[in-house]
Structures are given as C-alpha cells and as structure tokens.
Coordinates of C-alpha atoms and ligand atoms in Angstrom, one line a residue:
M1 CA 29.5 18.4 14.6
F2 CA 30.3 19.9 10.4
E3 CA 28.0 22.9 10.9
T4 CA 30.1 24.8 8.2
E5 CA 30.1 21.8 5.9
R6 CA 26.1 21.9 6.0
K7 CA 26.3 25.7 5.1
D8 CA 28.2 24.5 2.0
L9 CA 26.5 21.7 0.9
V10 CA 23.4 24.3 1.1
E11 CA 25.1 26.7 -0.4
I12 CA 25.6 24.2 -3.2
L13 CA 22.0 23.4 -3.8
K14 CA 21.1 26.2 -4.1
K15 CA 23.7 26.8 -7.2
K16 CA 22.9 23.7 -8.6
G17 CA 18.3 24.5 -8.7
I18 CA 17.3 24.0 -5.6
R19 CA 14.7 26.4 -4.3
N20 CA 12.4 24.7 -1.9
E21 CA 13.2 26.9 1.5
Q22 CA 11.2 23.3 3.6
V23 CA 13.8 21.4 1.4
L24 CA 17.2 23.6 2.4
K25 CA 16.8 23.6 5.6
A26 CA 16.0 19.8 6.3
F27 CA 19.6 19.7 4.5
M28 CA 20.1 22.1 7.2
R29 CA 18.9 19.7 10.1
V30 CA 20.1 16.5 9.3
Q31 CA 23.2 15.3 9.6
R32 CA 24.6 13.2 6.8
H33 CA 28.2 12.1 8.7
L34 CA 25.8 9.8 10.6
F35 CA 24.1 8.1 7.6
V36 CA 28.0 7.1 5.9
P37 CA 30.6 4.3 7.1
D38 CA 33.3 5.7 9.4
I39 CA 36.1 5.7 6.7
M40 CA 33.4 8.2 4.4
K41 CA 33.3 10.6 7.5
Q42 CA 35.2 13.4 5.9
H43 CA 33.9 13.6 2.5
A44 CA 30.1 13.5 4.2
Y45 CA 29.1 17.6 2.9
A46 CA 30.4 16.1 -0.4
D47 CA 27.8 17.1 -3.3
V48 CA 29.0 12.9 -4.5
A49 CA 27.7 9.4 -4.2
L50 CA 29.1 7.4 -1.2
P51 CA 28.9 3.8 -0.6
I52 CA 27.1 2.1 2.1
G53 CA 28.4 -1.4 2.0
M54 CA 26.3 -4.6 -0.4
G55 CA 27.4 -2.8 -3.0
Q56 CA 24.8 0.4 -2.4
T57 CA 25.4 3.8 -2.0
I58 CA 23.8 6.5 -0.2
S59 CA 22.2 9.1 -3.1
Q60 CA 24.3 12.2 -4.3
P61 CA 22.4 15.2 -2.0
Y62 CA 21.8 16.8 -5.5
T63 CA 19.5 14.0 -6.0
V64 CA 17.9 13.5 -2.5
A65 CA 17.2 16.9 -3.0
Y66 CA 15.8 17.0 -6.4
M67 CA 13.1 14.1 -5.7
T68 CA 12.8 15.9 -2.2
E69 CA 11.6 19.1 -4.0
A70 CA 10.3 17.0 -7.5
L71 CA 7.7 14.7 -4.3
N72 CA 6.9 18.3 -2.5
P73 CA 5.3 16.4 0.9
Q74 CA 3.6 17.9 3.1
P75 CA 3.6 17.5 7.3
G76 CA 1.8 14.6 8.0
Q77 CA 1.5 12.9 4.7
K78 CA 1.9 9.7 4.3
I79 CA 5.5 8.7 2.2
M80 CA 6.6 5.4 0.7
E81 CA 10.5 5.1 -0.2
I82 CA 11.3 2.2 -1.6
G83 CA 15.5 1.5 -0.9
T84 CA 16.3 3.2 2.2
G85 CA 20.1 2.5 2.4
S86 CA 21.9 4.5 4.4
G87 CA 18.4 6.5 5.8
Y88 CA 19.3 9.2 4.7
Q89 CA 16.7 10.2 2.2
A90 CA 13.5 8.7 5.1
A91 CA 15.3 11.3 7.6
I92 CA 15.1 14.2 5.3
L93 CA 11.6 13.2 4.4
N94 CA 11.2 13.0 8.2
E95 CA 12.6 16.9 9.0
L96 CA 9.5 17.5 6.6
G97 CA 6.9 16.1 8.4
A98 CA 5.9 13.6 6.6
R99 CA 5.2 10.6 7.6
V100 CA 7.5 8.0 6.2
F101 CA 7.6 4.0 5.5
T102 CA 10.6 2.7 3.6
I103 CA 11.7 -0.4 2.2
E104 CA 14.7 -1.9 1.6
R105 CA 16.0 -5.7 0.5
H106 CA 18.8 -6.2 1.7
H107 CA 18.8 -6.9 5.2
D108 CA 22.0 -5.4 6.5
L109 CA 21.5 -2.7 5.1
H110 CA 17.3 -1.9 6.5
N111 CA 19.3 -3.5 10.2
S112 CA 21.7 -0.5 10.2
A113 CA 19.1 1.7 8.6
V114 CA 16.6 0.4 12.2
K115 CA 19.1 1.9 14.1
I116 CA 21.0 4.4 13.4
F117 CA 16.1 5.7 13.2
D118 CA 16.2 4.3 16.8
K119 CA 19.6 6.2 18.0
L120 CA 18.4 9.3 16.8
N121 CA 15.1 8.6 18.0
L122 CA 13.4 8.6 14.3
K123 CA 9.8 7.1 14.0
I124 CA 10.4 6.1 10.4
A125 CA 8.5 2.8 9.7
A126 CA 10.8 0.5 8.3
R127 CA 10.2 -3.0 6.5
C128 CA 13.1 -5.3 4.8
S129 CA 10.9 -7.1 1.6
D130 CA 11.0 -6.3 -1.9
G131 CA 9.6 -2.8 -2.5
T132 CA 8.6 -2.8 -5.8
L133 CA 5.2 -4.9 -4.1
G134 CA 5.0 -2.2 -2.4
W135 CA 3.4 -1.5 1.5
Q136 CA -0.2 -2.9 1.1
E137 CA -1.6 -2.3 4.5
F138 CA -0.5 1.8 4.5
A139 CA -1.6 2.6 1.3
P140 CA -2.2 4.8 -0.3
Y141 CA 0.4 7.1 -0.1
D142 CA 0.3 10.9 -0.7
G143 CA 3.8 10.0 -2.3
I144 CA 5.8 7.4 -3.4
V145 CA 9.6 8.1 -4.2
V146 CA 12.5 4.9 -5.8
T147 CA 15.7 5.3 -4.8
A148 CA 17.3 2.5 -7.3
G149 CA 16.3 2.6 -11.2
G150 CA 14.3 -0.3 -12.2
P151 CA 12.9 -1.0 -16.4
S152 CA 10.1 0.3 -15.8
V153 CA 7.0 2.0 -13.6
P154 CA 5.9 -0.4 -11.1
E155 CA 1.6 -0.8 -11.6
N156 CA 2.1 -1.9 -7.9
L157 CA 3.2 1.4 -6.8
K158 CA 0.7 3.3 -9.0
K159 CA -2.2 1.4 -7.7
Q160 CA -0.8 2.3 -3.9
L161 CA -0.7 5.9 -4.9
A162 CA -3.4 8.3 -3.7
V163 CA -5.3 10.2 -6.5
E164 CA -3.7 13.8 -6.9
G165 CA 0.0 11.8 -5.6
K166 CA 3.2 12.0 -7.2
L167 CA 5.6 9.3 -7.8
V168 CA 9.0 10.1 -8.2
I169 CA 10.5 7.3 -9.3
P170 CA 14.6 6.8 -11.9
V171 CA 13.8 4.8 -15.1
G172 CA 15.9 2.9 -18.1
D173 CA 18.3 0.8 -17.9
K174 CA 21.4 -0.5 -15.2
K175 CA 23.1 2.7 -16.1
V176 CA 21.5 5.9 -16.7
Q177 CA 18.1 6.7 -16.1
T178 CA 15.4 9.3 -17.0
L179 CA 13.6 10.7 -13.7
H180 CA 9.7 10.4 -14.2
I181 CA 7.6 12.0 -11.9
I182 CA 4.4 10.7 -11.9
T183 CA 1.0 13.0 -10.8
K184 CA -1.4 10.6 -10.3
I185 CA -4.8 12.3 -11.9
S186 CA -6.7 9.3 -11.2
D187 CA -7.5 5.3 -11.0
E188 CA -7.0 4.8 -14.4
Q189 CA -4.7 8.2 -15.5
F190 CA -1.3 9.7 -14.8
K191 CA 0.7 12.9 -16.1
T192 CA 4.3 12.7 -16.1
R193 CA 6.9 14.4 -16.4
E194 CA 10.6 13.5 -17.4
V195 CA 14.1 14.9 -16.3
P196 CA 16.9 13.0 -18.2
Y197 CA 20.4 11.2 -17.5
F198 CA 19.7 10.3 -13.4
A199 CA 22.5 7.4 -12.7
F200 CA 21.7 5.0 -10.0
V201 CA 21.9 1.3 -9.1
P202 CA 19.6 -1.3 -10.0
L203 CA 15.5 -1.7 -8.2
I204 CA 15.5 -5.0 -8.1
G205 CA 12.1 -7.1 -8.1
K206 CA 9.8 -9.2 -9.4
E207 CA 8.4 -4.9 -11.1
G208 CA 12.3 -4.5 -11.2
W209 CA 15.3 -6.0 -12.3
R210 CA 15.9 -10.1 -12.3
E211 CA 18.6 -10.7 -9.7
K212 CA 21.9 -12.3 -10.7
Ligands
SAH301 N1 17.1 6.2 -0.2 C1 19.1 5.5 0.1 C2 19.5 5.1 -1.6 C3 20.0 3.7 -1.5 S1 20.1 3.5 -3.1 C4 19.4 6.5 0.7 O1 19.8 7.9 1.0 O2 21.2 5.8 1.3 C5 19.1 2.4 -2.9 C6 18.5 0.7 -2.6 O3 17.9 0.5 -2.9 C7 19.9 0.2 -2.4 O4 20.5 0.4 -0.9 C8 19.2 -1.5 -2.6 O5 19.3 -2.4 -2.4 C9 17.7 -0.2 -2.6 N2 16.9 -1.7 -3.6 C10 17.1 -1.9 -4.6 N3 15.9 -3.0 -5.0 C11 15.3 -2.5 -4.5 C12 13.4 -2.9 -4.3 N4 12.6 -3.2 -4.9 N5 13.1 -2.8 -2.9 C13 13.4 -2.2 -1.7 N6 15.4 -1.7 -1.8 C14 16.1 -1.9 -3.4

C-alpha cells in the first residue's frame, strides 16, 4: 500500500539533499502510514510532522532522513534513540541493520510503539524512562540520536557514547533548535558540527527541560 506515495516522498528527500542510498532505500521500505493514527494515514507520505497523541509528533521525514544520514549507522552497530514517539525513526534505523535501543517517557506512546514493533516483527529494544539518563546497561553505543530538543547536551549521553561514535541532538530553546552532530574523539574530547533551524518537541527530563 502507498507504494507510489513512498516513491514520491523519496524523490522529495533526494531533491532536499539526502544522498545516502541506504537511507533512501530504508525510506522506501518502512511504511510510515503504519506509524500514524488512522485519521492521518492519507497524509503519511507528505513531508511534514504529524500529531501522534499526547501533544507529540512523528518527525518530518526530511528531519528523520537528515539525522539518520548524519548518524550513518552501519549494520550491527548499537544505536540508542531518545524519544521513540511513533517508533518510525527506530524502524528506519532497524531497517539499516542497526541494533536499536529506544526510550520514550510517555507510557501510552511507548506501549503503542512496542505493539507496532511486535506486529511488524521488528527486534527493537524499547523502554519507558527518562532518556536523558540514557540506558547504561547496553552502553557504549556506536551512535545516539535524540528526537526531542533540549537546553543542553546531556552528560549521560556523552558518557554512554563509544569513542568515534556520533551523537545527534537538537539543542536550543523550546521553539527553535540547532542540530548538534557530535563526534567523540576520546573520553574527554568531542568535535561538534552545528546545523541551524530545526523544530522539535521539548526533551523533558533530568538533563532536559523541567516538566511544567
Ligand atoms: N522519533 C519519534 C519522534 C517523536 S517526538 C518518531 O519517529 O515518531 C519526540 C518524542 O520524545 C516524544 O514522543 C516525547 O514524548 C519524547 N521525549 C521527550 N523527552 C523525553 C525523554 N527525556 N526521554 C524519553 N523520551 C522523551
């Protein structure tokens, strides 16, 4: 279903500058309409964020593609995602062959993401907790992607990243953020590339924004 719509979306992503063939293939394979509420299905392949309940959104496909390309996960690598939401970004990472560990703070969103992972038989590890603390048990990670915007880069995530690993995280105020693409050079040294003008929902937690 929606094969033509997916092809059109991949063309849009190419036009917007996504080059990685593996990433584009993953967008062709993962069915975004399965990750959005029923009433949104006909809009699932528009390049826009869509509401998924609890005031949260499934990120815009271009943003997911951009972050995934920046992370550049290789088959077998351990990747941690903070902000499972619909589960779509996790499914894209899984499609690329990564071993995915994803964290969501809202129980309802966590539960429905786990349901869809099971239904599609995706082997994705998911937990419900504050992702700003990371997931120590399986650290270090070859890559970490944070799909909500925080005021700063959580120290826990920097610690749980493997040397040479990449951490992709939006940092800024609650409305606009700069995407930080951070490479861990050594246990103390990090190199950061910043890309401006992204808009994510807030990262709420111990090393994020305070809950209202
Ligand atoms: N990757 C998701 C995007 C969801 S939006 C997708 O593909 O659909 C970001 C998600 O981050 C929201 O669901 C929000 O509840 C969650 N979030 C915010 N702060 C968090 C935290 N500290 N730990 C875990 N999840 C968090």
